[in-house]
Amino acid sequence: MQVNGKAPGVMAEEAKRLGALLVHYSTDYVFDGTQQGAYGEDDKTGPLSVYGKSKLAGEEAIRRSGCRHLILRTSWVYGPRGRNFYLTIAAKAAAGESLRVVDDQRGVPTTSRFLAEETAALLRKNATGTLHLVPSGEATWYGFAREIVQGKVRVDPIRSGEFKSAARRPANSVLDNRRAAALLGRALRDWQSLLDSVRQSA
């Protein structure tokens, strides 16, 4: 809570004092996952986990400050470096391991490069407020894993209850990116083509 909830408010107050724009990344986990369709920016929040609650607190602190801000909610971020779902699944597939992956949680896989490039594009458009910044389309973790391994190893679908997790995760955390797309004047790339780009650069 200190890092995710309170620190953004401190930075927001400083941004206001300097007349600066604060760009802040938030998460799909501010929603409870009970909605049937994709979540828009104005839909009711209701985080299930401490992580989601702390990120929502950070958003609210920024808005209360009155500073110029751009809050970008995103989801399932991965890339060719660091520690992330993509690299874990790719490594297991390379080792010939069969996989069991959750198939009842839906979201939008988002590459770190996409996030960086589209943030810069939105800044060039002088975007402010709260936006959902994810590629087009959606997937389950199981579907994402199958796209990563491309048939090299067996991937079996499982229910969330079969996978031990320290935090509750929303069943549906698909974010609607139409508002960001409208500001940019174009559709955002689909997550599958972005996965291909990461695979080629790895």
mmCIF file of C-alpha atoms in Angstrom:
data_model
loop_
_atom_site.group_PDB
_atom_site.id
_atom_site.type_symbol
_atom_site.label_atom_id
_atom_site.label_comp_id
_atom_site.label_asym_id
_atom_site.label_seq_id
_atom_site.Cartn_x
_atom_site.Cartn_y
_atom_site.Cartn_z
ATOM 1 C CA MET A 1 0.000 0.000 0.000
ATOM 2 C CA GLN A 2 2.904 2.360 0.667
ATOM 3 C CA VAL A 3 4.291 1.823 -2.846
ATOM 4 C CA ASN A 4 1.109 1.339 -4.880
ATOM 5 C CA GLY A 5 -1.389 3.415 -2.910
ATOM 6 C CA LYS A 6 0.382 6.280 -1.137
ATOM 7 C CA ALA A 7 3.495 6.973 -3.219
ATOM 8 C CA PRO A 8 1.503 7.874 -6.382
ATOM 9 C CA GLY A 9 -0.298 10.542 -4.348
ATOM 10 C CA VAL A 10 3.012 12.012 -3.212
ATOM 11 C CA MET A 11 4.260 12.095 -6.811
ATOM 12 C CA ALA A 12 0.965 13.628 -7.916
ATOM 13 C CA GLU A 13 1.284 16.475 -5.403
ATOM 14 C CA GLU A 14 4.803 17.159 -6.647
ATOM 15 C CA ALA A 15 3.629 17.036 -10.273
ATOM 16 C CA LYS A 16 0.921 19.564 -9.428
ATOM 17 C CA ARG A 17 3.477 21.851 -7.775
ATOM 18 C CA LEU A 18 5.700 21.665 -10.869
ATOM 19 C CA GLY A 19 2.872 21.897 -13.394
ATOM 20 C CA ALA A 20 3.965 18.524 -14.783
ATOM 21 C CA LEU A 21 1.953 15.695 -16.295
ATOM 22 C CA LEU A 22 2.061 12.456 -14.262
ATOM 23 C CA VAL A 23 1.848 9.212 -16.245
ATOM 24 C CA HIS A 24 0.829 6.306 -14.033
ATOM 25 C CA TYR A 25 0.293 2.618 -14.874
ATOM 26 C CA SER A 26 -2.551 0.788 -13.196
ATOM 27 C CA THR A 27 -4.111 -2.641 -13.596
ATOM 28 C CA ASP A 28 -7.070 -4.703 -14.741
ATOM 29 C CA TYR A 29 -7.208 -6.057 -11.181
ATOM 30 C CA VAL A 30 -9.106 -2.967 -10.004
ATOM 31 C CA PHE A 31 -12.213 -4.844 -11.265
ATOM 32 C CA ASP A 32 -13.907 -7.829 -9.633
ATOM 33 C CA GLY A 33 -14.332 -9.849 -12.840
ATOM 34 C CA THR A 34 -18.084 -10.424 -12.594
ATOM 35 C CA GLN A 35 -19.008 -8.345 -15.655
ATOM 36 C CA GLN A 36 -19.867 -10.278 -18.807
ATOM 37 C CA GLY A 37 -18.214 -8.031 -21.406
ATOM 38 C CA ALA A 38 -15.024 -6.001 -21.508
ATOM 39 C CA TYR A 39 -14.554 -3.340 -18.842
ATOM 40 C CA GLY A 40 -14.684 0.306 -19.872
ATOM 41 C CA GLU A 41 -12.960 3.127 -18.060
ATOM 42 C CA ASP A 42 -16.166 4.224 -16.319
ATOM 43 C CA ASP A 43 -17.303 0.797 -15.132
ATOM 44 C CA LYS A 44 -17.553 0.159 -11.405
ATOM 45 C CA THR A 45 -14.353 -0.978 -9.729
ATOM 46 C CA GLY A 46 -14.202 -3.652 -7.029
ATOM 47 C CA PRO A 47 -10.766 -5.209 -6.560
ATOM 48 C CA LEU A 48 -10.572 -8.705 -5.045
ATOM 49 C CA SER A 49 -6.931 -8.688 -3.933
ATOM 50 C CA VAL A 50 -4.730 -6.449 -1.788
ATOM 51 C CA TYR A 51 -2.729 -5.716 -4.939
ATOM 52 C CA GLY A 52 -5.838 -4.519 -6.788
ATOM 53 C CA LYS A 53 -6.977 -2.470 -3.788
ATOM 54 C CA SER A 54 -3.568 -0.804 -3.464
ATOM 55 C CA LYS A 55 -3.471 0.059 -7.176
ATOM 56 C CA LEU A 56 -6.973 1.544 -7.022
ATOM 57 C CA ALA A 57 -5.932 3.604 -4.000
ATOM 58 C CA GLY A 58 -3.041 4.973 -6.072
ATOM 59 C CA GLU A 59 -5.404 5.963 -8.876
ATOM 60 C CA GLU A 60 -7.719 7.729 -6.444
ATOM 61 C CA ALA A 61 -4.853 9.586 -4.779
ATOM 62 C CA ILE A 62 -3.708 10.911 -8.135
ATOM 63 C CA ARG A 63 -7.200 12.088 -9.076
ATOM 64 C CA ARG A 64 -7.701 13.778 -5.693
ATOM 65 C CA SER A 65 -4.472 15.745 -6.087
ATOM 66 C CA GLY A 66 -5.814 17.738 -9.014
ATOM 67 C CA CYS A 67 -2.595 17.299 -11.015
ATOM 68 C CA ARG A 68 -2.595 16.770 -14.765
ATOM 69 C CA HIS A 69 -2.421 13.022 -15.182
ATOM 70 C CA LEU A 70 -2.677 10.098 -17.541
ATOM 71 C CA ILE A 71 -3.618 6.861 -15.773
ATOM 72 C CA LEU A 72 -3.185 3.853 -18.041
ATOM 73 C CA ARG A 73 -4.776 0.583 -16.949
ATOM 74 C CA THR A 74 -3.205 -2.425 -18.608
ATOM 75 C CA SER A 75 -3.039 -6.198 -18.152
ATOM 76 C CA TRP A 76 -0.941 -9.367 -18.401
ATOM 77 C CA VAL A 77 2.277 -7.515 -19.289
ATOM 78 C CA TYR A 78 5.176 -9.547 -20.667
ATOM 79 C CA GLY A 79 8.269 -9.213 -22.846
ATOM 80 C CA PRO A 80 11.468 -10.975 -23.962
ATOM 81 C CA ARG A 81 13.359 -10.148 -20.756
ATOM 82 C CA GLY A 82 12.775 -10.285 -17.006
ATOM 83 C CA ARG A 83 10.326 -12.630 -15.314
ATOM 84 C CA ASN A 84 6.873 -13.087 -16.819
ATOM 85 C CA PHE A 85 4.315 -15.658 -17.968
ATOM 86 C CA TYR A 86 5.600 -15.755 -21.541
ATOM 87 C CA LEU A 87 9.194 -16.541 -20.556
ATOM 88 C CA THR A 88 8.114 -19.154 -17.998
ATOM 89 C CA ILE A 89 5.897 -21.001 -20.481
ATOM 90 C CA ALA A 90 8.484 -20.746 -23.294
ATOM 91 C CA ALA A 91 11.204 -22.153 -21.033
ATOM 92 C CA LYS A 92 9.049 -25.077 -19.932
ATOM 93 C CA ALA A 93 8.128 -25.820 -23.541
ATOM 94 C CA ALA A 94 11.792 -25.708 -24.580
ATOM 95 C CA ALA A 95 12.524 -28.242 -21.825
ATOM 96 C CA GLY A 96 9.776 -30.509 -23.153
ATOM 97 C CA GLU A 97 7.540 -30.147 -20.099
ATOM 98 C CA SER A 98 3.795 -30.660 -20.475
ATOM 99 C CA LEU A 99 1.725 -27.838 -18.985
ATOM 100 C CA ARG A 100 -1.461 -27.365 -16.970
ATOM 101 C CA VAL A 101 -2.788 -23.814 -17.324
ATOM 102 C CA VAL A 102 -5.858 -22.003 -15.996
ATOM 103 C CA ASP A 103 -8.647 -21.695 -18.572
ATOM 104 C CA ASP A 104 -11.331 -19.805 -16.614
ATOM 105 C CA GLN A 105 -9.620 -16.397 -16.319
ATOM 106 C CA ARG A 106 -9.821 -14.045 -19.306
ATOM 107 C CA GLY A 107 -7.739 -10.957 -20.025
ATOM 108 C CA VAL A 108 -5.581 -9.304 -22.675
ATOM 109 C CA PRO A 109 -1.890 -10.254 -23.038
ATOM 110 C CA THR A 110 0.089 -7.018 -23.452
ATOM 111 C CA THR A 111 3.715 -6.664 -24.521
ATOM 112 C CA SER A 112 5.961 -4.174 -22.754
ATOM 113 C CA ARG A 113 7.019 -2.740 -26.139
ATOM 114 C CA PHE A 114 3.374 -2.118 -27.114
ATOM 115 C CA LEU A 115 2.812 -0.383 -23.798
ATOM 116 C CA ALA A 116 5.838 1.890 -24.235
ATOM 117 C CA GLU A 117 5.136 2.781 -27.862
ATOM 118 C CA GLU A 118 1.419 3.452 -27.387
ATOM 119 C CA THR A 119 2.061 5.509 -24.249
ATOM 120 C CA ALA A 120 4.358 7.745 -26.313
ATOM 121 C CA ALA A 121 1.701 7.952 -29.044
ATOM 122 C CA LEU A 122 -0.963 8.996 -26.521
ATOM 123 C CA LEU A 123 1.358 11.648 -25.077
ATOM 124 C CA ARG A 124 1.816 13.079 -28.570
ATOM 125 C CA LYS A 125 -1.989 13.356 -28.691
ATOM 126 C CA ASN A 126 -1.966 15.208 -25.317
ATOM 127 C CA ALA A 127 -4.148 12.496 -23.768
ATOM 128 C CA THR A 128 -5.152 12.877 -20.126
ATOM 129 C CA GLY A 129 -7.495 11.157 -17.689
ATOM 130 C CA THR A 130 -7.915 7.399 -17.334
ATOM 131 C CA LEU A 131 -7.540 5.064 -20.313
ATOM 132 C CA HIS A 132 -7.388 1.329 -20.893
ATOM 133 C CA LEU A 133 -4.253 0.531 -22.874
ATOM 134 C CA VAL A 134 -4.188 -3.069 -24.094
ATOM 135 C CA PRO A 135 -4.013 -4.715 -27.533
ATOM 136 C CA SER A 136 -7.163 -5.852 -29.322
ATOM 137 C CA GLY A 137 -8.700 -9.241 -28.577
ATOM 138 C CA GLU A 138 -8.723 -11.394 -25.461
ATOM 139 C CA ALA A 139 -7.534 -14.783 -24.220
ATOM 140 C CA THR A 140 -7.489 -17.121 -21.270
ATOM 141 C CA TRP A 141 -4.161 -18.036 -19.696
ATOM 142 C CA TYR A 142 -4.602 -21.455 -21.330
ATOM 143 C CA GLY A 143 -5.203 -19.905 -24.743
ATOM 144 C CA PHE A 144 -2.207 -17.610 -24.280
ATOM 145 C CA ALA A 145 -0.014 -20.574 -23.333
ATOM 146 C CA ARG A 146 -1.125 -22.551 -26.399
ATOM 147 C CA GLU A 147 -0.191 -19.651 -28.645
ATOM 148 C CA ILE A 148 3.234 -19.461 -26.972
ATOM 149 C CA VAL A 149 4.110 -23.161 -27.321
ATOM 150 C CA GLN A 150 2.601 -23.608 -30.823
ATOM 151 C CA GLY A 151 1.966 -27.311 -30.338
ATOM 152 C CA LYS A 152 5.502 -28.147 -29.160
ATOM 153 C CA VAL A 153 4.259 -29.609 -25.864
ATOM 154 C CA ARG A 154 0.936 -30.684 -24.409
ATOM 155 C CA VAL A 155 -1.120 -27.997 -22.655
ATOM 156 C CA ASP A 156 -4.067 -29.097 -20.529
ATOM 157 C CA PRO A 157 -6.750 -26.653 -19.288
ATOM 158 C CA ILE A 158 -7.487 -26.510 -15.550
ATOM 159 C CA ARG A 159 -9.830 -24.535 -13.289
ATOM 160 C CA SER A 160 -8.606 -21.727 -11.052
ATOM 161 C CA GLY A 161 -9.319 -23.860 -7.979
ATOM 162 C CA GLU A 162 -6.717 -26.386 -9.155
ATOM 163 C CA PHE A 163 -3.964 -23.768 -9.255
ATOM 164 C CA LYS A 164 -2.564 -22.525 -5.957
ATOM 165 C CA SER A 165 -2.432 -18.733 -5.849
ATOM 166 C CA ALA A 166 -1.816 -16.390 -2.947
ATOM 167 C CA ALA A 167 -4.350 -13.857 -4.257
ATOM 168 C CA ARG A 168 -7.845 -13.999 -5.731
ATOM 169 C CA ARG A 169 -7.917 -13.052 -9.389
ATOM 170 C CA PRO A 170 -10.900 -11.813 -11.413
ATOM 171 C CA ALA A 171 -12.432 -14.331 -13.812
ATOM 172 C CA ASN A 172 -12.866 -11.585 -16.394
ATOM 173 C CA SER A 173 -10.374 -8.744 -16.562
ATOM 174 C CA VAL A 174 -10.697 -7.940 -20.266
ATOM 175 C CA LEU A 175 -10.237 -4.196 -20.796
ATOM 176 C CA ASP A 176 -12.022 -2.253 -23.550
ATOM 177 C CA ASN A 177 -9.438 -0.226 -25.512
ATOM 178 C CA ARG A 178 -11.848 1.702 -27.760
ATOM 179 C CA ARG A 179 -11.364 5.033 -25.999
ATOM 180 C CA ALA A 180 -7.579 4.906 -26.465
ATOM 181 C CA ALA A 181 -8.023 3.773 -30.074
ATOM 182 C CA ALA A 182 -10.356 6.699 -30.771
ATOM 183 C CA LEU A 183 -7.811 9.168 -29.371
ATOM 184 C CA LEU A 184 -5.102 7.627 -31.533
ATOM 185 C CA GLY A 185 -7.348 7.539 -34.599
ATOM 186 C CA ARG A 186 -6.659 3.878 -35.339
ATOM 187 C CA ALA A 187 -7.337 0.379 -34.112
ATOM 188 C CA LEU A 188 -4.774 -1.110 -31.733
ATOM 189 C CA ARG A 189 -2.853 -4.198 -32.840
ATOM 190 C CA ASP A 190 -4.127 -7.620 -31.798
ATOM 191 C CA TRP A 191 -2.297 -9.516 -29.063
ATOM 192 C CA GLN A 192 -1.436 -12.497 -31.296
ATOM 193 C CA SER A 193 0.582 -10.406 -33.768
ATOM 194 C CA LEU A 194 2.375 -8.732 -30.878
ATOM 195 C CA LEU A 195 3.242 -12.167 -29.465
ATOM 196 C CA ASP A 196 4.781 -13.052 -32.835
ATOM 197 C CA SER A 197 6.941 -9.919 -32.614
ATOM 198 C CA VAL A 198 8.208 -10.887 -29.158
ATOM 199 C CA ARG A 199 8.901 -14.443 -30.285
ATOM 200 C CA GLN A 200 10.987 -13.155 -33.212
ATOM 201 C CA SER A 201 12.985 -10.785 -31.019
ATOM 202 C CA ALA A 202 13.729 -13.337 -28.269
#
